[in-house]
Amino acid sequence: MAHDFDDLLEANRQFAATFDSSGFDGVAHAGIAIVTCMDSRIVPLDMLGLGLGDAKIFRNPGGRVTAQALEALVLGVHLLRVDRVLVIPHTRCAMASATLAELRERVGESAGLDATWQPFNVVEDQRAALRDDVAKVRSHPLIPETTKVGGFLYDVDTGLLEQLT
Ligand SMILES: [Zn+2]
């Protein structure tokens, strides 16, 4: 444990050496909130031409609008100056290409333990799920109609976003 993170702490010291955002506030300066997948091929700020301080970002497996994502969006809209929301699942997402049984089997094999009790929020039809997720945001009683909400698919092989709703 003592040295498990030394490489990252060293990198952090270099980062902090030129850090110049002390005292910066926590609102979304570009008015943007993003819900997207945990996938390591997605760099949310870069893909939208944004930078530090511009956006609120909520990530989970699949980039789904869960209860906690809605919690983040309500806070973002009312307290953190968010006025546009992008929901962004992506191509070749494990959550949309495997079944629940397959994921449980693969995790169970890796763990050497029973994983059949572990919930995984798998997606059968990614486009239908995205429409549902965007509708959840748009119809939330605490998210005003003035908030723009879009659903997009990010192509991890081209870097392009396609707006689907
Ligand atoms: Zn994914």
PDB file of C-alpha atoms and ligand atoms in Angstrom:
ATOM      1  CA  MET A   1       0.000   0.000   0.000  1.00  0.00           C
ATOM      2  CA  ALA A   2       2.730   2.449   0.977  1.00  0.00           C
ATOM      3  CA  HIS A   3       4.174   2.823  -2.540  1.00  0.00           C
ATOM      4  CA  ASP A   4       1.271   1.655  -4.687  1.00  0.00           C
ATOM      5  CA  PHE A   5       0.547   5.155  -5.955  1.00  0.00           C
ATOM      6  CA  ASP A   6       4.008   6.708  -6.015  1.00  0.00           C
ATOM      7  CA  ASP A   7       4.049   7.143  -9.792  1.00  0.00           C
ATOM      8  CA  LEU A   8       0.774   9.013  -9.725  1.00  0.00           C
ATOM      9  CA  LEU A   9       1.706  11.154  -6.738  1.00  0.00           C
ATOM     10  CA  GLU A  10       4.914  12.127  -8.523  1.00  0.00           C
ATOM     11  CA  ALA A  11       2.920  13.070 -11.609  1.00  0.00           C
ATOM     12  CA  ASN A  12       0.576  15.053  -9.375  1.00  0.00           C
ATOM     13  CA  ARG A  13       3.448  17.061  -7.912  1.00  0.00           C
ATOM     14  CA  GLN A  14       4.472  18.036 -11.428  1.00  0.00           C
ATOM     15  CA  PHE A  15       0.863  18.959 -12.200  1.00  0.00           C
ATOM     16  CA  ALA A  16       0.620  21.092  -9.058  1.00  0.00           C
ATOM     17  CA  ALA A  17       3.903  22.846  -9.824  1.00  0.00           C
ATOM     18  CA  THR A  18       2.237  24.774 -12.641  1.00  0.00           C
ATOM     19  CA  PHE A  19      -1.300  24.752 -11.217  1.00  0.00           C
ATOM     20  CA  ASP A  20      -2.839  28.191 -11.515  1.00  0.00           C
ATOM     21  CA  SER A  21      -6.542  27.650 -10.770  1.00  0.00           C
ATOM     22  CA  SER A  22      -6.457  28.323  -7.035  1.00  0.00           C
ATOM     23  CA  GLY A  23      -9.692  29.847  -5.754  1.00  0.00           C
ATOM     24  CA  PHE A  24     -11.584  29.139  -8.998  1.00  0.00           C
ATOM     25  CA  ASP A  25     -15.323  28.622  -8.429  1.00  0.00           C
ATOM     26  CA  GLY A  26     -17.228  25.388  -9.061  1.00  0.00           C
ATOM     27  CA  VAL A  27     -19.950  26.508 -11.457  1.00  0.00           C
ATOM     28  CA  ALA A  28     -20.115  25.207 -15.026  1.00  0.00           C
ATOM     29  CA  HIS A  29     -18.712  28.172 -16.933  1.00  0.00           C
ATOM     30  CA  ALA A  30     -19.826  26.913 -20.343  1.00  0.00           C
ATOM     31  CA  GLY A  31     -23.230  25.935 -18.906  1.00  0.00           C
ATOM     32  CA  ILE A  32     -22.672  22.303 -19.869  1.00  0.00           C
ATOM     33  CA  ALA A  33     -23.430  19.028 -18.098  1.00  0.00           C
ATOM     34  CA  ILE A  34     -22.374  15.701 -19.604  1.00  0.00           C
ATOM     35  CA  VAL A  35     -23.574  12.200 -18.734  1.00  0.00           C
ATOM     36  CA  THR A  36     -21.299   9.633 -20.326  1.00  0.00           C
ATOM     37  CA  CYS A  37     -19.669   6.231 -19.902  1.00  0.00           C
ATOM     38  CA  MET A  38     -16.682   5.414 -17.699  1.00  0.00           C
ATOM     39  CA  ASP A  39     -14.920   4.137 -20.839  1.00  0.00           C
ATOM     40  CA  SER A  40     -11.242   5.146 -20.999  1.00  0.00           C
ATOM     41  CA  ARG A  41     -11.543   6.020 -24.702  1.00  0.00           C
ATOM     42  CA  ILE A  42     -13.718   9.030 -23.843  1.00  0.00           C
ATOM     43  CA  VAL A  43     -12.143  12.341 -22.834  1.00  0.00           C
ATOM     44  CA  PRO A  44     -15.302  14.408 -22.302  1.00  0.00           C
ATOM     45  CA  LEU A  45     -13.882  17.926 -22.154  1.00  0.00           C
ATOM     46  CA  ASP A  46     -11.530  17.423 -25.094  1.00  0.00           C
ATOM     47  CA  MET A  47     -14.175  15.977 -27.390  1.00  0.00           C
ATOM     48  CA  LEU A  48     -16.337  19.070 -26.926  1.00  0.00           C
ATOM     49  CA  GLY A  49     -13.588  21.664 -27.070  1.00  0.00           C
ATOM     50  CA  LEU A  50     -14.068  22.486 -23.386  1.00  0.00           C
ATOM     51  CA  GLY A  51     -11.613  22.988 -20.549  1.00  0.00           C
ATOM     52  CA  LEU A  52     -11.275  23.226 -16.794  1.00  0.00           C
ATOM     53  CA  GLY A  53     -14.296  24.841 -15.145  1.00  0.00           C
ATOM     54  CA  ASP A  54     -16.566  24.539 -18.180  1.00  0.00           C
ATOM     55  CA  ALA A  55     -18.698  21.474 -17.469  1.00  0.00           C
ATOM     56  CA  LYS A  56     -20.203  19.119 -14.913  1.00  0.00           C
ATOM     57  CA  ILE A  57     -19.460  15.509 -15.801  1.00  0.00           C
ATOM     58  CA  PHE A  58     -21.255  12.427 -14.523  1.00  0.00           C
ATOM     59  CA  ARG A  59     -19.945   9.037 -15.586  1.00  0.00           C
ATOM     60  CA  ASN A  60     -21.058   5.458 -15.055  1.00  0.00           C
ATOM     61  CA  PRO A  61     -20.948   2.181 -16.990  1.00  0.00           C
ATOM     62  CA  GLY A  62     -22.898   2.823 -20.192  1.00  0.00           C
ATOM     63  CA  GLY A  63     -23.424   6.548 -19.626  1.00  0.00           C
ATOM     64  CA  ARG A  64     -26.932   5.985 -18.296  1.00  0.00           C
ATOM     65  CA  VAL A  65     -29.311   8.513 -16.770  1.00  0.00           C
ATOM     66  CA  THR A  66     -29.639   6.855 -13.371  1.00  0.00           C
ATOM     67  CA  ALA A  67     -31.253   8.345 -10.263  1.00  0.00           C
ATOM     68  CA  GLN A  68     -27.859   9.639  -9.245  1.00  0.00           C
ATOM     69  CA  ALA A  69     -27.253  11.170 -12.668  1.00  0.00           C
ATOM     70  CA  LEU A  70     -30.555  13.022 -12.310  1.00  0.00           C
ATOM     71  CA  GLU A  71     -29.467  14.191  -8.865  1.00  0.00           C
ATOM     72  CA  ALA A  72     -26.314  15.622 -10.439  1.00  0.00           C
ATOM     73  CA  LEU A  73     -28.269  17.287 -13.249  1.00  0.00           C
ATOM     74  CA  VAL A  74     -30.772  18.905 -10.863  1.00  0.00           C
ATOM     75  CA  LEU A  75     -27.904  20.329  -8.843  1.00  0.00           C
ATOM     76  CA  GLY A  76     -26.163  21.409 -12.016  1.00  0.00           C
ATOM     77  CA  VAL A  77     -29.170  23.203 -13.447  1.00  0.00           C
ATOM     78  CA  HIS A  78     -30.193  24.985 -10.265  1.00  0.00           C
ATOM     79  CA  LEU A  79     -26.968  25.662  -8.416  1.00  0.00           C
ATOM     80  CA  LEU A  80     -24.150  25.366 -10.925  1.00  0.00           C
ATOM     81  CA  ARG A  81     -25.372  27.317 -13.957  1.00  0.00           C
ATOM     82  CA  VAL A  82     -25.983  24.359 -16.296  1.00  0.00           C
ATOM     83  CA  ASP A  83     -28.342  25.127 -19.195  1.00  0.00           C
ATOM     84  CA  ARG A  84     -27.397  22.415 -21.702  1.00  0.00           C
ATOM     85  CA  VAL A  85     -27.204  18.675 -20.991  1.00  0.00           C
ATOM     86  CA  LEU A  86     -25.552  16.101 -23.239  1.00  0.00           C
ATOM     87  CA  VAL A  87     -26.193  12.382 -22.707  1.00  0.00           C
ATOM     88  CA  ILE A  88     -23.436  10.499 -24.501  1.00  0.00           C
ATOM     89  CA  PRO A  89     -23.237   6.700 -24.746  1.00  0.00           C
ATOM     90  CA  HIS A  90     -20.675   5.348 -27.217  1.00  0.00           C
ATOM     91  CA  THR A  91     -19.969   2.720 -29.838  1.00  0.00           C
ATOM     92  CA  ARG A  92     -18.406  -0.582 -28.797  1.00  0.00           C
ATOM     93  CA  CYS A  93     -19.591  -0.136 -25.199  1.00  0.00           C
ATOM     94  CA  ALA A  94     -19.286  -3.295 -23.112  1.00  0.00           C
ATOM     95  CA  MET A  95     -22.571  -2.483 -21.413  1.00  0.00           C
ATOM     96  CA  ALA A  96     -24.366  -2.543 -24.764  1.00  0.00           C
ATOM     97  CA  SER A  97     -22.602  -5.497 -26.381  1.00  0.00           C
ATOM     98  CA  ALA A  98     -22.757  -8.118 -23.625  1.00  0.00           C
ATOM     99  CA  THR A  99     -25.743  -9.685 -21.915  1.00  0.00           C
ATOM    100  CA  LEU A 100     -26.214  -9.625 -18.164  1.00  0.00           C
ATOM    101  CA  ALA A 101     -25.441 -13.353 -18.042  1.00  0.00           C
ATOM    102  CA  GLU A 102     -22.228 -12.857 -20.052  1.00  0.00           C
ATOM    103  CA  LEU A 103     -20.980 -10.046 -17.843  1.00  0.00           C
ATOM    104  CA  ARG A 104     -21.703 -12.035 -14.696  1.00  0.00           C
ATOM    105  CA  GLU A 105     -19.909 -15.039 -16.158  1.00  0.00           C
ATOM    106  CA  ARG A 106     -16.827 -13.015 -17.154  1.00  0.00           C
ATOM    107  CA  VAL A 107     -16.626 -11.223 -13.802  1.00  0.00           C
ATOM    108  CA  GLY A 108     -17.225 -14.501 -11.982  1.00  0.00           C
ATOM    109  CA  GLU A 109     -14.351 -16.113 -13.899  1.00  0.00           C
ATOM    110  CA  SER A 110     -12.043 -13.199 -13.111  1.00  0.00           C
ATOM    111  CA  ALA A 111     -13.005 -13.203  -9.439  1.00  0.00           C
ATOM    112  CA  GLY A 112     -13.051 -16.970  -9.083  1.00  0.00           C
ATOM    113  CA  LEU A 113     -16.302 -16.398  -7.223  1.00  0.00           C
ATOM    114  CA  ASP A 114     -20.013 -16.385  -7.839  1.00  0.00           C
ATOM    115  CA  ALA A 115     -20.999 -13.071  -9.461  1.00  0.00           C
ATOM    116  CA  THR A 116     -24.565 -13.949 -10.394  1.00  0.00           C
ATOM    117  CA  TRP A 117     -25.891 -11.625  -7.673  1.00  0.00           C
ATOM    118  CA  GLN A 118     -24.059  -8.527  -8.991  1.00  0.00           C
ATOM    119  CA  PRO A 119     -26.316  -6.090 -10.850  1.00  0.00           C
ATOM    120  CA  PHE A 120     -25.026  -4.735 -14.166  1.00  0.00           C
ATOM    121  CA  ASN A 121     -27.025  -2.086 -15.992  1.00  0.00           C
ATOM    122  CA  VAL A 122     -26.779  -3.704 -19.444  1.00  0.00           C
ATOM    123  CA  VAL A 123     -28.344  -2.066 -22.496  1.00  0.00           C
ATOM    124  CA  GLU A 124     -30.165  -4.153 -25.083  1.00  0.00           C
ATOM    125  CA  ASP A 125     -30.952  -1.384 -27.562  1.00  0.00           C
ATOM    126  CA  GLN A 126     -28.571   1.525 -27.202  1.00  0.00           C
ATOM    127  CA  ARG A 127     -30.593   4.004 -29.279  1.00  0.00           C
ATOM    128  CA  ALA A 128     -33.852   3.167 -27.489  1.00  0.00           C
ATOM    129  CA  ALA A 129     -32.097   3.456 -24.123  1.00  0.00           C
ATOM    130  CA  LEU A 130     -30.734   6.854 -25.118  1.00  0.00           C
ATOM    131  CA  ARG A 131     -34.192   8.102 -26.100  1.00  0.00           C
ATOM    132  CA  ASP A 132     -35.534   6.898 -22.742  1.00  0.00           C
ATOM    133  CA  ASP A 133     -32.662   8.505 -20.863  1.00  0.00           C
ATOM    134  CA  VAL A 134     -33.079  11.867 -22.594  1.00  0.00           C
ATOM    135  CA  ALA A 135     -36.828  11.715 -21.933  1.00  0.00           C
ATOM    136  CA  LYS A 136     -36.100  11.133 -18.236  1.00  0.00           C
ATOM    137  CA  VAL A 137     -34.086  14.335 -18.102  1.00  0.00           C
ATOM    138  CA  ARG A 138     -36.573  16.372 -20.129  1.00  0.00           C
ATOM    139  CA  SER A 139     -39.548  15.220 -18.048  1.00  0.00           C
ATOM    140  CA  HIS A 140     -37.926  15.603 -14.650  1.00  0.00           C
ATOM    141  CA  PRO A 141     -40.108  17.999 -12.624  1.00  0.00           C
ATOM    142  CA  LEU A 142     -37.092  19.949 -11.367  1.00  0.00           C
ATOM    143  CA  ILE A 143     -35.432  20.367 -14.758  1.00  0.00           C
ATOM    144  CA  PRO A 144     -37.033  23.347 -16.504  1.00  0.00           C
ATOM    145  CA  GLU A 145     -38.071  23.333 -20.160  1.00  0.00           C
ATOM    146  CA  THR A 146     -35.512  26.053 -20.831  1.00  0.00           C
ATOM    147  CA  THR A 147     -32.754  23.477 -20.271  1.00  0.00           C
ATOM    148  CA  LYS A 148     -31.624  22.061 -23.620  1.00  0.00           C
ATOM    149  CA  VAL A 149     -31.161  18.278 -23.509  1.00  0.00           C
ATOM    150  CA  GLY A 150     -29.547  16.276 -26.315  1.00  0.00           C
ATOM    151  CA  GLY A 151     -28.743  12.598 -26.814  1.00  0.00           C
ATOM    152  CA  PHE A 152     -25.609  11.718 -28.773  1.00  0.00           C
ATOM    153  CA  LEU A 153     -23.649   8.623 -29.749  1.00  0.00           C
ATOM    154  CA  TYR A 154     -19.874   8.976 -29.563  1.00  0.00           C
ATOM    155  CA  ASP A 155     -17.886   6.918 -32.055  1.00  0.00           C
ATOM    156  CA  VAL A 156     -14.733   5.777 -30.263  1.00  0.00           C
ATOM    157  CA  ASP A 157     -13.075   5.026 -33.620  1.00  0.00           C
ATOM    158  CA  THR A 158     -13.626   8.377 -35.333  1.00  0.00           C
ATOM    159  CA  GLY A 159     -14.029  10.750 -32.370  1.00  0.00           C
ATOM    160  CA  LEU A 160     -17.278  12.026 -33.864  1.00  0.00           C
ATOM    161  CA  LEU A 161     -20.530  12.694 -32.056  1.00  0.00           C
ATOM    162  CA  GLU A 162     -23.839  11.967 -33.769  1.00  0.00           C
ATOM    163  CA  GLN A 163     -26.920  13.643 -32.322  1.00  0.00           C
ATOM    164  CA  LEU A 164     -29.764  11.113 -32.116  1.00  0.00           C
ATOM    165  CA  THR A 165     -32.333  13.081 -30.151  1.00  0.00           C
TER     166      THR A 165
HETATM  167 ZN    ZN B   1     -19.060   2.202 -22.286  1.00  0.00          ZN
END
